[in-house]
mmCIF file of C-alpha atoms in Angstrom:
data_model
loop_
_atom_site.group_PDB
_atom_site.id
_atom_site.type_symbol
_atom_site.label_atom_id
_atom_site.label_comp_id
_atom_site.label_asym_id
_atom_site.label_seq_id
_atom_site.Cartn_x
_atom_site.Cartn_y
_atom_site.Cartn_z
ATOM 1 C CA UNK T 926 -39.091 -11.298 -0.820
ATOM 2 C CA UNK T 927 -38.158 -9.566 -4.285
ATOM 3 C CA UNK T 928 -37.086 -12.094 -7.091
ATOM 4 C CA UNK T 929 -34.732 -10.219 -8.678
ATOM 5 C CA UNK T 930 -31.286 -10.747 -6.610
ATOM 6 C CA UNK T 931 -29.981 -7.470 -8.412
ATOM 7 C CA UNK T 932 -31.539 -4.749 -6.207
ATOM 8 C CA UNK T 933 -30.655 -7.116 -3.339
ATOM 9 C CA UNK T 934 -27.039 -7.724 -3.485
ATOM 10 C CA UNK T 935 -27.175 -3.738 -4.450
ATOM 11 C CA UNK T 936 -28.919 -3.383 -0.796
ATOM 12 C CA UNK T 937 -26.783 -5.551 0.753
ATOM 13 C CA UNK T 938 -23.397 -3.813 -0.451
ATOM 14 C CA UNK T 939 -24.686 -0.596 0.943
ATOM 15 C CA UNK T 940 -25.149 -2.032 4.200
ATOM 16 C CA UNK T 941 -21.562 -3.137 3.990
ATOM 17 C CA UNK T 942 -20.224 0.010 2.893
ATOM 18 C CA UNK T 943 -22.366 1.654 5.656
ATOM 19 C CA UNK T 944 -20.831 -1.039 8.466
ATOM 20 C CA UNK T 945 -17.210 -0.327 6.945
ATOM 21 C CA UNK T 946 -17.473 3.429 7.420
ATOM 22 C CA UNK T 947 -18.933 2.859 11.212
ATOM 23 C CA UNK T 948 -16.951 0.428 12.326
ATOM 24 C CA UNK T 949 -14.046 -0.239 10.576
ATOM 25 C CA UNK T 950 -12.712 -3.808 9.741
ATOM 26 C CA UNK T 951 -12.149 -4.535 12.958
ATOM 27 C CA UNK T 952 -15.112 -4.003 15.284
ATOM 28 C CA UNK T 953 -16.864 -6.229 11.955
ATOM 29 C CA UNK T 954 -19.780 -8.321 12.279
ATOM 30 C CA UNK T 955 -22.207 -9.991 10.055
ATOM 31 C CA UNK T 956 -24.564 -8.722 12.879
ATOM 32 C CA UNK T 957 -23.807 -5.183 12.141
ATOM 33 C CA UNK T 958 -24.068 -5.000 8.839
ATOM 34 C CA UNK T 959 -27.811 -6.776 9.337
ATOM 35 C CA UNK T 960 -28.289 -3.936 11.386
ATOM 36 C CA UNK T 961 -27.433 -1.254 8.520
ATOM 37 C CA UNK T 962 -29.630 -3.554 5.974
ATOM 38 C CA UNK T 963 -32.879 -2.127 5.455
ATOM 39 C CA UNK T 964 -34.728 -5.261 4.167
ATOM 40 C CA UNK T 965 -35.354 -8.263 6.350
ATOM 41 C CA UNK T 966 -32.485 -9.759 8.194
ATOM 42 C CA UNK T 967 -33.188 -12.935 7.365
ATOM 43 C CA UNK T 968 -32.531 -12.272 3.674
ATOM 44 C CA UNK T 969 -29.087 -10.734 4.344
ATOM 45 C CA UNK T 970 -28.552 -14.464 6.622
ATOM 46 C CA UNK T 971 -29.916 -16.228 3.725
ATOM 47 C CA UNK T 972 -27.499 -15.161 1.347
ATOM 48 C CA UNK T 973 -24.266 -15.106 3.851
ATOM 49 C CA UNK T 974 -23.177 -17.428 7.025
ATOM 50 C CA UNK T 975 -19.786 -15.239 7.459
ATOM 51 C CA UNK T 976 -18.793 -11.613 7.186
ATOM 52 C CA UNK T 977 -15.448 -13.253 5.220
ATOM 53 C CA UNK T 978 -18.065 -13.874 2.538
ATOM 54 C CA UNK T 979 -20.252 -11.068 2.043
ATOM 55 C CA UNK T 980 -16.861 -9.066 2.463
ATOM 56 C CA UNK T 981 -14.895 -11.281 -0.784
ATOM 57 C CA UNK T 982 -18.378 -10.246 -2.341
ATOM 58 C CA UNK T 983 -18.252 -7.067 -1.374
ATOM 59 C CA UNK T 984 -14.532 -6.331 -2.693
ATOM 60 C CA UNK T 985 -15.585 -8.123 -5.840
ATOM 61 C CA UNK T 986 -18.512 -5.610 -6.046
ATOM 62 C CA UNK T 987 -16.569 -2.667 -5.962
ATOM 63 C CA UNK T 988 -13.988 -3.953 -8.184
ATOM 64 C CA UNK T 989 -16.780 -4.397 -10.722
ATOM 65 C CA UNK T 990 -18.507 -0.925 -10.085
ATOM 66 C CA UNK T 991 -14.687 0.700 -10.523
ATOM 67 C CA UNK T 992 -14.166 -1.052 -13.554
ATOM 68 C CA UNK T 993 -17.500 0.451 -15.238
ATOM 69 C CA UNK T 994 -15.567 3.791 -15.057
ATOM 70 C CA UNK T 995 -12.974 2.766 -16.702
ATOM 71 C CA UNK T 996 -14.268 1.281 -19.689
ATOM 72 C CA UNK T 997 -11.106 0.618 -22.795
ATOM 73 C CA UNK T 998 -11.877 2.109 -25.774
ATOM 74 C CA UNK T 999 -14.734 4.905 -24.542
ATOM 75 C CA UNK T 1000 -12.060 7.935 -24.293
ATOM 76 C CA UNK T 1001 -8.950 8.604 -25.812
ATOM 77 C CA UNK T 1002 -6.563 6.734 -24.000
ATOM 78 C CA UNK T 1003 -4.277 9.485 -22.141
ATOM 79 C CA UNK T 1004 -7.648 10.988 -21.256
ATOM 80 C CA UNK T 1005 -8.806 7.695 -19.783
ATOM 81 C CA UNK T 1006 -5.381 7.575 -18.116
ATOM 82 C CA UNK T 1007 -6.063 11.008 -16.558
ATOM 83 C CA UNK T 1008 -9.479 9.493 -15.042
ATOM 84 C CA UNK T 1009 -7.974 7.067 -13.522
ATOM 85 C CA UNK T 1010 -5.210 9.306 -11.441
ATOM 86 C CA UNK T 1011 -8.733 11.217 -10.618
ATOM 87 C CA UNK T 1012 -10.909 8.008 -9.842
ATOM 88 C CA UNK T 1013 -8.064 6.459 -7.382
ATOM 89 C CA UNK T 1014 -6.575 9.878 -6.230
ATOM 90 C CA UNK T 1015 -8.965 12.433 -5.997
ATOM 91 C CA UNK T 1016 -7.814 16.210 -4.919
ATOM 92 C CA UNK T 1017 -10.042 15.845 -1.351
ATOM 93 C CA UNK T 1018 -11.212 12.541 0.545
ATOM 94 C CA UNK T 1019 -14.281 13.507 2.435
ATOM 95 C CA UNK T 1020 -14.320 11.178 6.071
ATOM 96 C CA UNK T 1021 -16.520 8.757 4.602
ATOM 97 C CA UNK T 1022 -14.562 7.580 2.029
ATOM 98 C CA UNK T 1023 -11.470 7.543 4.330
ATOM 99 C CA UNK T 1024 -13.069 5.853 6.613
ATOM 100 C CA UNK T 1025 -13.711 3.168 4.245
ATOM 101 C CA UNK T 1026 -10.824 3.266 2.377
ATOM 102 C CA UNK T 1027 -8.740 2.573 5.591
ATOM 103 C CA UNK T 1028 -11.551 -0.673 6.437
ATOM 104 C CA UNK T 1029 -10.080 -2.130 3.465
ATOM 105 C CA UNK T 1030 -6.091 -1.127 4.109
ATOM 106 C CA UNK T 1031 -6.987 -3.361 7.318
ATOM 107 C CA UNK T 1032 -8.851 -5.766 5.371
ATOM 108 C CA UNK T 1033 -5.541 -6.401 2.733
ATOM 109 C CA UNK T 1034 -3.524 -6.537 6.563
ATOM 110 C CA UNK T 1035 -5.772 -9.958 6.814
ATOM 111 C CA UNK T 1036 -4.715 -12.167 3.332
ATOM 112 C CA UNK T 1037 -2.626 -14.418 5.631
ATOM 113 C CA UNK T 1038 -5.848 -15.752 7.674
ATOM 114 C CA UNK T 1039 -8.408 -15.610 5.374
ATOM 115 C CA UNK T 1040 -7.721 -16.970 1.520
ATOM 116 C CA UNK T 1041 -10.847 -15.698 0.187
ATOM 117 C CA UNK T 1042 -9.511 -12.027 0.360
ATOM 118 C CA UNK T 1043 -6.622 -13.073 -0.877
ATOM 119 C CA UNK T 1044 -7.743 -14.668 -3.735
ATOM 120 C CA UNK T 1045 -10.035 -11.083 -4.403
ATOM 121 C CA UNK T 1046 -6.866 -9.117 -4.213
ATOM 122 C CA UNK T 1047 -4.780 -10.929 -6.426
ATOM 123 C CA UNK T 1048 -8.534 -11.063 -8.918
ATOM 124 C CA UNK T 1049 -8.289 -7.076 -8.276
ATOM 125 C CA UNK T 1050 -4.445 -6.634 -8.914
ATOM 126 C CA UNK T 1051 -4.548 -8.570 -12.108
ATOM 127 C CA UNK T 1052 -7.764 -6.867 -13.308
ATOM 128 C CA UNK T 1053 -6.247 -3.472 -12.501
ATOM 129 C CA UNK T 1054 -3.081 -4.165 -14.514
ATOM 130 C CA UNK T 1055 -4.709 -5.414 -17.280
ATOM 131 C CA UNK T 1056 -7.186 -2.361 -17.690
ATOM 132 C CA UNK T 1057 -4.010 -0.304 -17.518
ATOM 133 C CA UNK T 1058 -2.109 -2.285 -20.198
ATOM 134 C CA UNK T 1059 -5.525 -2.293 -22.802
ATOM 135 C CA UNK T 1060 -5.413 0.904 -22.626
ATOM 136 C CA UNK T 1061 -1.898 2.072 -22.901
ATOM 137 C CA UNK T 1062 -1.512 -0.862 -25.689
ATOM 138 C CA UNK T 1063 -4.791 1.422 -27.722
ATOM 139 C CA UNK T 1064 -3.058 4.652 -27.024
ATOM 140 C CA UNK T 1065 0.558 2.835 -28.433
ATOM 141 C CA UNK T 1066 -1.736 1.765 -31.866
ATOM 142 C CA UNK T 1067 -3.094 4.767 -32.218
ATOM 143 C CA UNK T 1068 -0.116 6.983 -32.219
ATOM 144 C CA UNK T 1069 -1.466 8.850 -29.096
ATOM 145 C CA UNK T 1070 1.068 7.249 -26.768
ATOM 146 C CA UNK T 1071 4.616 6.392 -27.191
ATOM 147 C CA UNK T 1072 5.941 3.043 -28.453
ATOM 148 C CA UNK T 1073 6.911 1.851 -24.326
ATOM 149 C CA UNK T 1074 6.679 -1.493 -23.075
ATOM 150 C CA UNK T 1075 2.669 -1.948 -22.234
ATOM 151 C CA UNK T 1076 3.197 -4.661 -19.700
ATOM 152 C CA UNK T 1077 6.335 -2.954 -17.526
ATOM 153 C CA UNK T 1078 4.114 0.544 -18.050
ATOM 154 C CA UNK T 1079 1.213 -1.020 -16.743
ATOM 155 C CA UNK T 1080 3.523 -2.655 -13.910
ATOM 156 C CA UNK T 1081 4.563 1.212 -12.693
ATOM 157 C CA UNK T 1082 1.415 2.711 -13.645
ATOM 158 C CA UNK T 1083 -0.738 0.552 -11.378
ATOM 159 C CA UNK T 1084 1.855 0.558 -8.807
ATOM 160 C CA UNK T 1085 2.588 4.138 -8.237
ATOM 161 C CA UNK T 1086 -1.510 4.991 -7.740
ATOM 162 C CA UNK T 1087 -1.689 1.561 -5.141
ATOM 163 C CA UNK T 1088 1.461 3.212 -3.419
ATOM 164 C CA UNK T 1089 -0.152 6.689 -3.406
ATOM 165 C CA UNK T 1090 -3.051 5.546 -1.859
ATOM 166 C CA UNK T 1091 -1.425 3.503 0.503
ATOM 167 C CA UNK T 1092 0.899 6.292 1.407
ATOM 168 C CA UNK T 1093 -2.038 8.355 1.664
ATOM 169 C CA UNK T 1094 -3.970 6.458 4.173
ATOM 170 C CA UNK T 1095 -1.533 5.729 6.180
ATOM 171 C CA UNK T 1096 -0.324 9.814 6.744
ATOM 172 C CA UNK T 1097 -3.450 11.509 5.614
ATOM 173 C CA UNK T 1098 -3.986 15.138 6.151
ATOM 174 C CA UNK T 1099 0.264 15.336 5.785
ATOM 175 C CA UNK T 1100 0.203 13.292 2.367
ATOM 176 C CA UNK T 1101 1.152 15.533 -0.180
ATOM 177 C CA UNK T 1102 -1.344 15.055 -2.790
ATOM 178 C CA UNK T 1103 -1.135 17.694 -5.178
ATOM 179 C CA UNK T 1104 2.553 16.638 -5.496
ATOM 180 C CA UNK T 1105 1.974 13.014 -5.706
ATOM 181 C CA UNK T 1106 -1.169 14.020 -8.423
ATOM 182 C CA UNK T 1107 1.581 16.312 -10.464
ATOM 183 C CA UNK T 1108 4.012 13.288 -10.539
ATOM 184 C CA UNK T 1109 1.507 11.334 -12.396
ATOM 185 C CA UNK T 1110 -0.117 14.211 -14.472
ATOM 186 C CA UNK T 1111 3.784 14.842 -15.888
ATOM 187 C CA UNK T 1112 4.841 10.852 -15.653
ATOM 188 C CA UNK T 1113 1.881 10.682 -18.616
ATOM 189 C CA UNK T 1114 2.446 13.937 -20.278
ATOM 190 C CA UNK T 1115 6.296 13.977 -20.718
ATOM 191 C CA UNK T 1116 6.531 9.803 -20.466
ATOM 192 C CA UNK T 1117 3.790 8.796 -22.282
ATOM 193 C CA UNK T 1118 1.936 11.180 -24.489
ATOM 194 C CA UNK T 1119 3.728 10.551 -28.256
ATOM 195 C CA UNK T 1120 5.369 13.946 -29.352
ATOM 196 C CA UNK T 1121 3.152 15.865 -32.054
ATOM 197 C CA UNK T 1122 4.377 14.709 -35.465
ATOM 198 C CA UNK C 327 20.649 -4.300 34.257
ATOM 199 C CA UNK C 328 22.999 -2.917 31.859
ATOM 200 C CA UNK C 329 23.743 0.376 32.307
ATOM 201 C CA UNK C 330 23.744 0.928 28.163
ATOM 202 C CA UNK C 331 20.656 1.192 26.888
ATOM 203 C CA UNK C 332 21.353 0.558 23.638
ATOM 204 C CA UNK C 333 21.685 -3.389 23.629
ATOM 205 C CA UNK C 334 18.963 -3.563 25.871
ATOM 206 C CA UNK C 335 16.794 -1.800 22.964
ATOM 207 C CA UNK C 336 18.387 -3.651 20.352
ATOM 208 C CA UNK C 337 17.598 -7.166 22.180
ATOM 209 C CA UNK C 338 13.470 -5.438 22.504
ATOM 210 C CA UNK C 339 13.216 -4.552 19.673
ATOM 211 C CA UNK C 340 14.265 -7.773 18.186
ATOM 212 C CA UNK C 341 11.645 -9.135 20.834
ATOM 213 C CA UNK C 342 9.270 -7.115 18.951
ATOM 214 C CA UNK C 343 10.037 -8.669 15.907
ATOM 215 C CA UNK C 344 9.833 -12.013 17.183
ATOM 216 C CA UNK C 345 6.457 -11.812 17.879
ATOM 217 C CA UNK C 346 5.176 -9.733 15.198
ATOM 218 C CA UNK C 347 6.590 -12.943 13.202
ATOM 219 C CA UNK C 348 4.675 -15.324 15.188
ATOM 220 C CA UNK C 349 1.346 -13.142 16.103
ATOM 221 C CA UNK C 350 0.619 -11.311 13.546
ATOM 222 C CA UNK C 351 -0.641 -7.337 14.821
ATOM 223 C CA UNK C 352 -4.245 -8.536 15.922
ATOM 224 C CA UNK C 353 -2.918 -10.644 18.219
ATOM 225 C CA UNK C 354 0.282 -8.809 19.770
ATOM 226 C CA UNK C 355 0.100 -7.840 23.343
ATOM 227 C CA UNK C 356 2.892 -6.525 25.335
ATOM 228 C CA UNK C 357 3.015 -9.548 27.270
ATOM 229 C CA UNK C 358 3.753 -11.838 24.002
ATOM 230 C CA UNK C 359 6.581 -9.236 23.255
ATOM 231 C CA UNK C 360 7.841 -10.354 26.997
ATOM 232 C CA UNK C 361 7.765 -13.691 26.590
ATOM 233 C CA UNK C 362 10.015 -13.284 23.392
ATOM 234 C CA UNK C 363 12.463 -10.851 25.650
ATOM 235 C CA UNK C 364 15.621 -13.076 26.623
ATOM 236 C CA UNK C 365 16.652 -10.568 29.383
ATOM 237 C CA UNK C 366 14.502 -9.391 32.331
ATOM 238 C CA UNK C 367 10.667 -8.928 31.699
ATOM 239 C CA UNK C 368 10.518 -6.195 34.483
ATOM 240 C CA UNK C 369 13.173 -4.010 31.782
ATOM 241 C CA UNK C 370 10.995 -4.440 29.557
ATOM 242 C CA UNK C 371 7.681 -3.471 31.579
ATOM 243 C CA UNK C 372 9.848 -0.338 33.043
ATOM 244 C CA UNK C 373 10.485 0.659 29.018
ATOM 245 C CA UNK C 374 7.310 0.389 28.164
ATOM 246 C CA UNK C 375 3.299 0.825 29.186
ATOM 247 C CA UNK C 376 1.561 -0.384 26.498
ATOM 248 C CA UNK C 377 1.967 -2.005 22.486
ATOM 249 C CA UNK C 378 0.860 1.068 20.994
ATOM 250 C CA UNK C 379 4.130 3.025 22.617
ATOM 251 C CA UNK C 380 6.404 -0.076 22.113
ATOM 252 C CA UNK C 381 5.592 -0.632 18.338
ATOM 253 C CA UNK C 382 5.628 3.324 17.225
ATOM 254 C CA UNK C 383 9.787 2.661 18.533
ATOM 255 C CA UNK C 384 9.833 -0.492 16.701
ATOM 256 C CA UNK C 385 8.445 1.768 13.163
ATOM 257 C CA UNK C 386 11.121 4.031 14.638
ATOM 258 C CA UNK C 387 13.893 1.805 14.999
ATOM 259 C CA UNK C 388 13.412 -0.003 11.833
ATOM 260 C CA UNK C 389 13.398 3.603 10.136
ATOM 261 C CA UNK C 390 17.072 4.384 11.294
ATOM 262 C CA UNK C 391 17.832 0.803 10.464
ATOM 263 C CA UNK C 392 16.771 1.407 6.796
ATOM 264 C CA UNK C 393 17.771 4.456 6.197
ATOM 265 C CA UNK C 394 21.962 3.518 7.321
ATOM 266 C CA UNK C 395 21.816 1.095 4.443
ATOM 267 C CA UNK C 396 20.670 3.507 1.826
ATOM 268 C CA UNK C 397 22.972 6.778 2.320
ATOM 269 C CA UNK C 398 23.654 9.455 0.433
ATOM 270 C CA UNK C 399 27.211 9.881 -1.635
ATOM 271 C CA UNK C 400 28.432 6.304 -0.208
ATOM 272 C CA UNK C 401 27.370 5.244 -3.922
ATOM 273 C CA UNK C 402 27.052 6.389 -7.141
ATOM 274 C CA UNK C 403 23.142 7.750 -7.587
ATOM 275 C CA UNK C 404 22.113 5.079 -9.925
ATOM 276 C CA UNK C 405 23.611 2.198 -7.614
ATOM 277 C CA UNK C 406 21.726 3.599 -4.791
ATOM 278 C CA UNK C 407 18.523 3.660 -6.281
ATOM 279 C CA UNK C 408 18.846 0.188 -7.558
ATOM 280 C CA UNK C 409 19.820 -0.675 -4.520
ATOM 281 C CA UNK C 410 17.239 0.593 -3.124
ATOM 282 C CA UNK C 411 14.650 -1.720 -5.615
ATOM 283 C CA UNK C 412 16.271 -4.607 -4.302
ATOM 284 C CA UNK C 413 16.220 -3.690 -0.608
ATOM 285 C CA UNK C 414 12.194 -2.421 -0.660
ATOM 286 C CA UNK C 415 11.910 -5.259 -3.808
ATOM 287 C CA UNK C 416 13.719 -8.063 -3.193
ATOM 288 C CA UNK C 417 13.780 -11.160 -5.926
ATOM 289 C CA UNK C 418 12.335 -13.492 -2.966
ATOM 290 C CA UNK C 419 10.644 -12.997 0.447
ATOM 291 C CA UNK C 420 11.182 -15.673 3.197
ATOM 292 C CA UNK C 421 8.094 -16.812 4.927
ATOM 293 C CA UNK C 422 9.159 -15.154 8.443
ATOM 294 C CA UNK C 423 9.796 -11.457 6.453
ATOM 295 C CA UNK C 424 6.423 -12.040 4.794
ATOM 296 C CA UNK C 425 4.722 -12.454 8.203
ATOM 297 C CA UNK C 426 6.470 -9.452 10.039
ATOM 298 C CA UNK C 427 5.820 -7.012 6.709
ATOM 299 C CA UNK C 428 2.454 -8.254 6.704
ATOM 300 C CA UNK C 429 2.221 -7.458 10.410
ATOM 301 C CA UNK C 430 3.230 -3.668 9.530
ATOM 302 C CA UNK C 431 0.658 -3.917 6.665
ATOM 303 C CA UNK C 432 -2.666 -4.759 9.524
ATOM 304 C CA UNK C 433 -0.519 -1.961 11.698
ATOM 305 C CA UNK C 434 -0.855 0.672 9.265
ATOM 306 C CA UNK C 435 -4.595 0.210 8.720
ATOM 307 C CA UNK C 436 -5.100 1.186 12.575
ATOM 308 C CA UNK C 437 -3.657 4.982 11.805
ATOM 309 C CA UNK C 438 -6.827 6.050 12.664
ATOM 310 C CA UNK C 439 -7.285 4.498 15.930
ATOM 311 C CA UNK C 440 -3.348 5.101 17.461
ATOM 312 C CA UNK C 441 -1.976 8.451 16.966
ATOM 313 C CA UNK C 442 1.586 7.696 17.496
ATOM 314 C CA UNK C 443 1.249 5.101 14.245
ATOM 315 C CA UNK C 444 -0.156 7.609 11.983
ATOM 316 C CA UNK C 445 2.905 10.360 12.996
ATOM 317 C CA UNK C 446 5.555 7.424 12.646
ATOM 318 C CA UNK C 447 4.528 6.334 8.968
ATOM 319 C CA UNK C 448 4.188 10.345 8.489
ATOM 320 C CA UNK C 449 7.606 10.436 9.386
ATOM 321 C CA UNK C 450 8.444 7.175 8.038
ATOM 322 C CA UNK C 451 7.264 8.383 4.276
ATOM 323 C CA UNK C 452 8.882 12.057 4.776
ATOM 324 C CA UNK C 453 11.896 10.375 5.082
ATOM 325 C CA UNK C 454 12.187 8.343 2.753
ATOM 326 C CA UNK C 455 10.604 10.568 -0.042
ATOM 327 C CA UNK C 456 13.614 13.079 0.991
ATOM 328 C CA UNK C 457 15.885 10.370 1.271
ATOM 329 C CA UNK C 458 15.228 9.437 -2.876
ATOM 330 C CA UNK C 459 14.930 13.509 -3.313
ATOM 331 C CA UNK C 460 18.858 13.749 -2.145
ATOM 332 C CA UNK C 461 19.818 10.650 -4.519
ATOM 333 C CA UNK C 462 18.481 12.171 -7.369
ATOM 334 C CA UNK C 463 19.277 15.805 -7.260
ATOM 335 C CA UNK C 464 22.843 14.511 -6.296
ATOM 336 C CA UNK C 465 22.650 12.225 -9.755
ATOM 337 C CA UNK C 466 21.217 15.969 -11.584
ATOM 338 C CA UNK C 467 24.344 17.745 -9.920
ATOM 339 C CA UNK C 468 27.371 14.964 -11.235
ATOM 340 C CA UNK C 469 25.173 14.494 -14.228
ATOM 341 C CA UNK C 470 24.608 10.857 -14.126
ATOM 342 C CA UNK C 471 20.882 11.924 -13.835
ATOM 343 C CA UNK C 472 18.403 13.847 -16.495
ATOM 344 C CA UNK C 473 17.587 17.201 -15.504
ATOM 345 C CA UNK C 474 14.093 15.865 -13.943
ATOM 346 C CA UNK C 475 12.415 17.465 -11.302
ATOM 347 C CA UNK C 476 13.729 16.093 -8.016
ATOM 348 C CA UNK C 477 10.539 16.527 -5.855
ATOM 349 C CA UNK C 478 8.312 14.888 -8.756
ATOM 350 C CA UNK C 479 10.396 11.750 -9.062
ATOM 351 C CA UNK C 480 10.795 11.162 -5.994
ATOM 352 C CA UNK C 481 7.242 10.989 -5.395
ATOM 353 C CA UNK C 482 6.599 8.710 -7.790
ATOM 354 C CA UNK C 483 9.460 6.451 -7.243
ATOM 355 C CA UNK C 484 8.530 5.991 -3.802
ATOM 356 C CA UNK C 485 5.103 5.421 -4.762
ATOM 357 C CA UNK C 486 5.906 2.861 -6.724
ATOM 358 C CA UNK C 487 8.068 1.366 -4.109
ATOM 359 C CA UNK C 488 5.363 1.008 -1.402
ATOM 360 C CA UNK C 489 2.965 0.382 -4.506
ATOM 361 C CA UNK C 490 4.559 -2.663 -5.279
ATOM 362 C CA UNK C 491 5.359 -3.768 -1.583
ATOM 363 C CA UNK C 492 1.464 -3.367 -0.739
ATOM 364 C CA UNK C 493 0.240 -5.208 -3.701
ATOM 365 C CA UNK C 494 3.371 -8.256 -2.944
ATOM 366 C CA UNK C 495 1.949 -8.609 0.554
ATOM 367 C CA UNK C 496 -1.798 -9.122 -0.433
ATOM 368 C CA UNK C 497 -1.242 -10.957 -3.512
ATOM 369 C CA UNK C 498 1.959 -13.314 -2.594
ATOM 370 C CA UNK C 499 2.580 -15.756 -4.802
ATOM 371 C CA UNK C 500 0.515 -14.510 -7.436
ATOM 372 C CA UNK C 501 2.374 -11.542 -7.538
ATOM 373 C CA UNK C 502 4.611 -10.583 -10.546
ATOM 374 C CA UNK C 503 7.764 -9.115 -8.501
ATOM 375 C CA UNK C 504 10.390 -9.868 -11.877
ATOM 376 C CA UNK C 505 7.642 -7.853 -13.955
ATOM 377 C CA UNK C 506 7.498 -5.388 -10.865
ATOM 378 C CA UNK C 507 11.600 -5.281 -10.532
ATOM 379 C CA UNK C 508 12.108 -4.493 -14.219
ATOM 380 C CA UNK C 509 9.124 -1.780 -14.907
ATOM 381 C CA UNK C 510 11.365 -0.348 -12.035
ATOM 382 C CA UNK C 511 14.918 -1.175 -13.212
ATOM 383 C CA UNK C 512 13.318 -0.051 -16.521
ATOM 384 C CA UNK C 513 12.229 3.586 -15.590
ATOM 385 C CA UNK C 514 15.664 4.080 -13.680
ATOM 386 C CA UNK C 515 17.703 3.349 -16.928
ATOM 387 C CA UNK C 516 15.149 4.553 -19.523
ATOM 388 C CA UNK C 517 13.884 7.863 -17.914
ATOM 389 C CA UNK C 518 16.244 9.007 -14.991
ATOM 390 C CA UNK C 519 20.257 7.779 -16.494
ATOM 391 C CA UNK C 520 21.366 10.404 -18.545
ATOM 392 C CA UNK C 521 22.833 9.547 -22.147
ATOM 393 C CA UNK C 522 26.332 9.024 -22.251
ATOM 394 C CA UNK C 523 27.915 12.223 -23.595
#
């Protein structure tokens, strides 16, 4: 057994993604994500009873891995706004990732039964929005965004990619995504990019 | 049987919504949707085969319902699209609309598995997108509008819309819908009103 958990719970989350893409959230069992994990089985038991757990951990994970993008304060802020239109809503979604993606859009469709998602969405929502608001607040005191309301921009912002990707999932190869990516592109440049003194 | 058809799908589909409310989707079968049915089960069984067909009317039905309260040149642009907010937004959700939107939430993430779902919410978010189009090139034409382009704010309107709805259902409580409503009330009357002459 390795003693550093690190490469572990990295191990483990593959699994999980790996499980996700195969089966969807439905067809889910702690069982066949063992199956994906390459170590022992008993390690993957040892660390979770219930697929609700490793899953909260799992959401948790990827929250944490998005957020490492998205870091305030290492790119100008419109340009870090721009990533983040890329990051959530990229130009092509290969299966994979759709496959996933939609795991997940059934996963949010289970809040009511099982509090510990619920709990990681709101975690994710407010983590999201505050991101959003650092780094339109840095682009407001540095004179590279207009003087808007950080909290309601953040509000919209966060809203409008969640919707898009929602939207997206739900229509897929009919979503229009160049549109929906051009509505954000020109919501930034004409809304929120300060006018050259 | 009544020779109409239409109150005997009104009184299914508001069998369907009865036991969306009390099931949940993972747990609907046509039979539950039966046993809500007031009239005769065998009119309902002679309707319809299977869920799948039954709930891809009920997406249907609750489209047409939807889109009657919301159309165009009954209103003044700007009315309509804040009534729209409050229709897709409102200030409070009862516990019995929470469970049937949250319903709709675990149906959408099975687009991949059920055809007829993933055409309905394609059709679903055409119409609606066109729907906000018409509002707001009608707004550009009597000038109550910017000049904006129509096909761009509607996307992101929408967006935002659904956006907010998804993030409301898996967050609930903890979700900020008065910091939600105004970023929205706040982009209507900041970015799309035109100035007074």
């Amino acid at each position: 057994m390795n003693d550093d958990p690190a490469p572990t719970k990295r191990a483990i989350m593959e699994a999980t993604y790996d499980a996700l893409r195969e089966r969807g959230y439905g067809d889910l069992t702690i069982q066949a994500i063992a199956d994906e994990f390459e170590k022992s089985k008993s390690l993957l038991y040892y660390h979770y009873d219930d697929k609700e757990a490793l899953l909260a951990d799992f959401l948790e994970y990827a929250l944490d891995e998005f957020m490492a993008e998205i870091r305030v304060g290492e790119h100008e802020p419109v340009e870090q706004l721009e990533r983040l239109i890329d990051l959530m809503l990229p130009e092509t979604i290969d299966e994979d990732r759709y496959r996933v993606q939609i795991a997940l859009l059934e996963l949010r469709g289970q809040v009511p039964h099982t509090d510990v998602y619920r709990e990681r969405y709101a975690e994710i929502d407010r983590t999201l929005t505050e991101r959003v608001a650092s780094i339109v607040e840095r682009g407001v005191e540095t004179g590279a965004i207009r003087d808007v309301d950080v909290e309601l921009e953040a509000e919209l912002l966060v809203s409008a990619l969640v919707g898009m990707q929602t939207r997206r999932l739900s229509t897929y190869e009919e979503f229009p995504i160049e549109r929906s990516r051009a509505a954000l592109y020109e919501h930034v440049e004409r809304r929120l990019v300060a006018p050259a003194a």
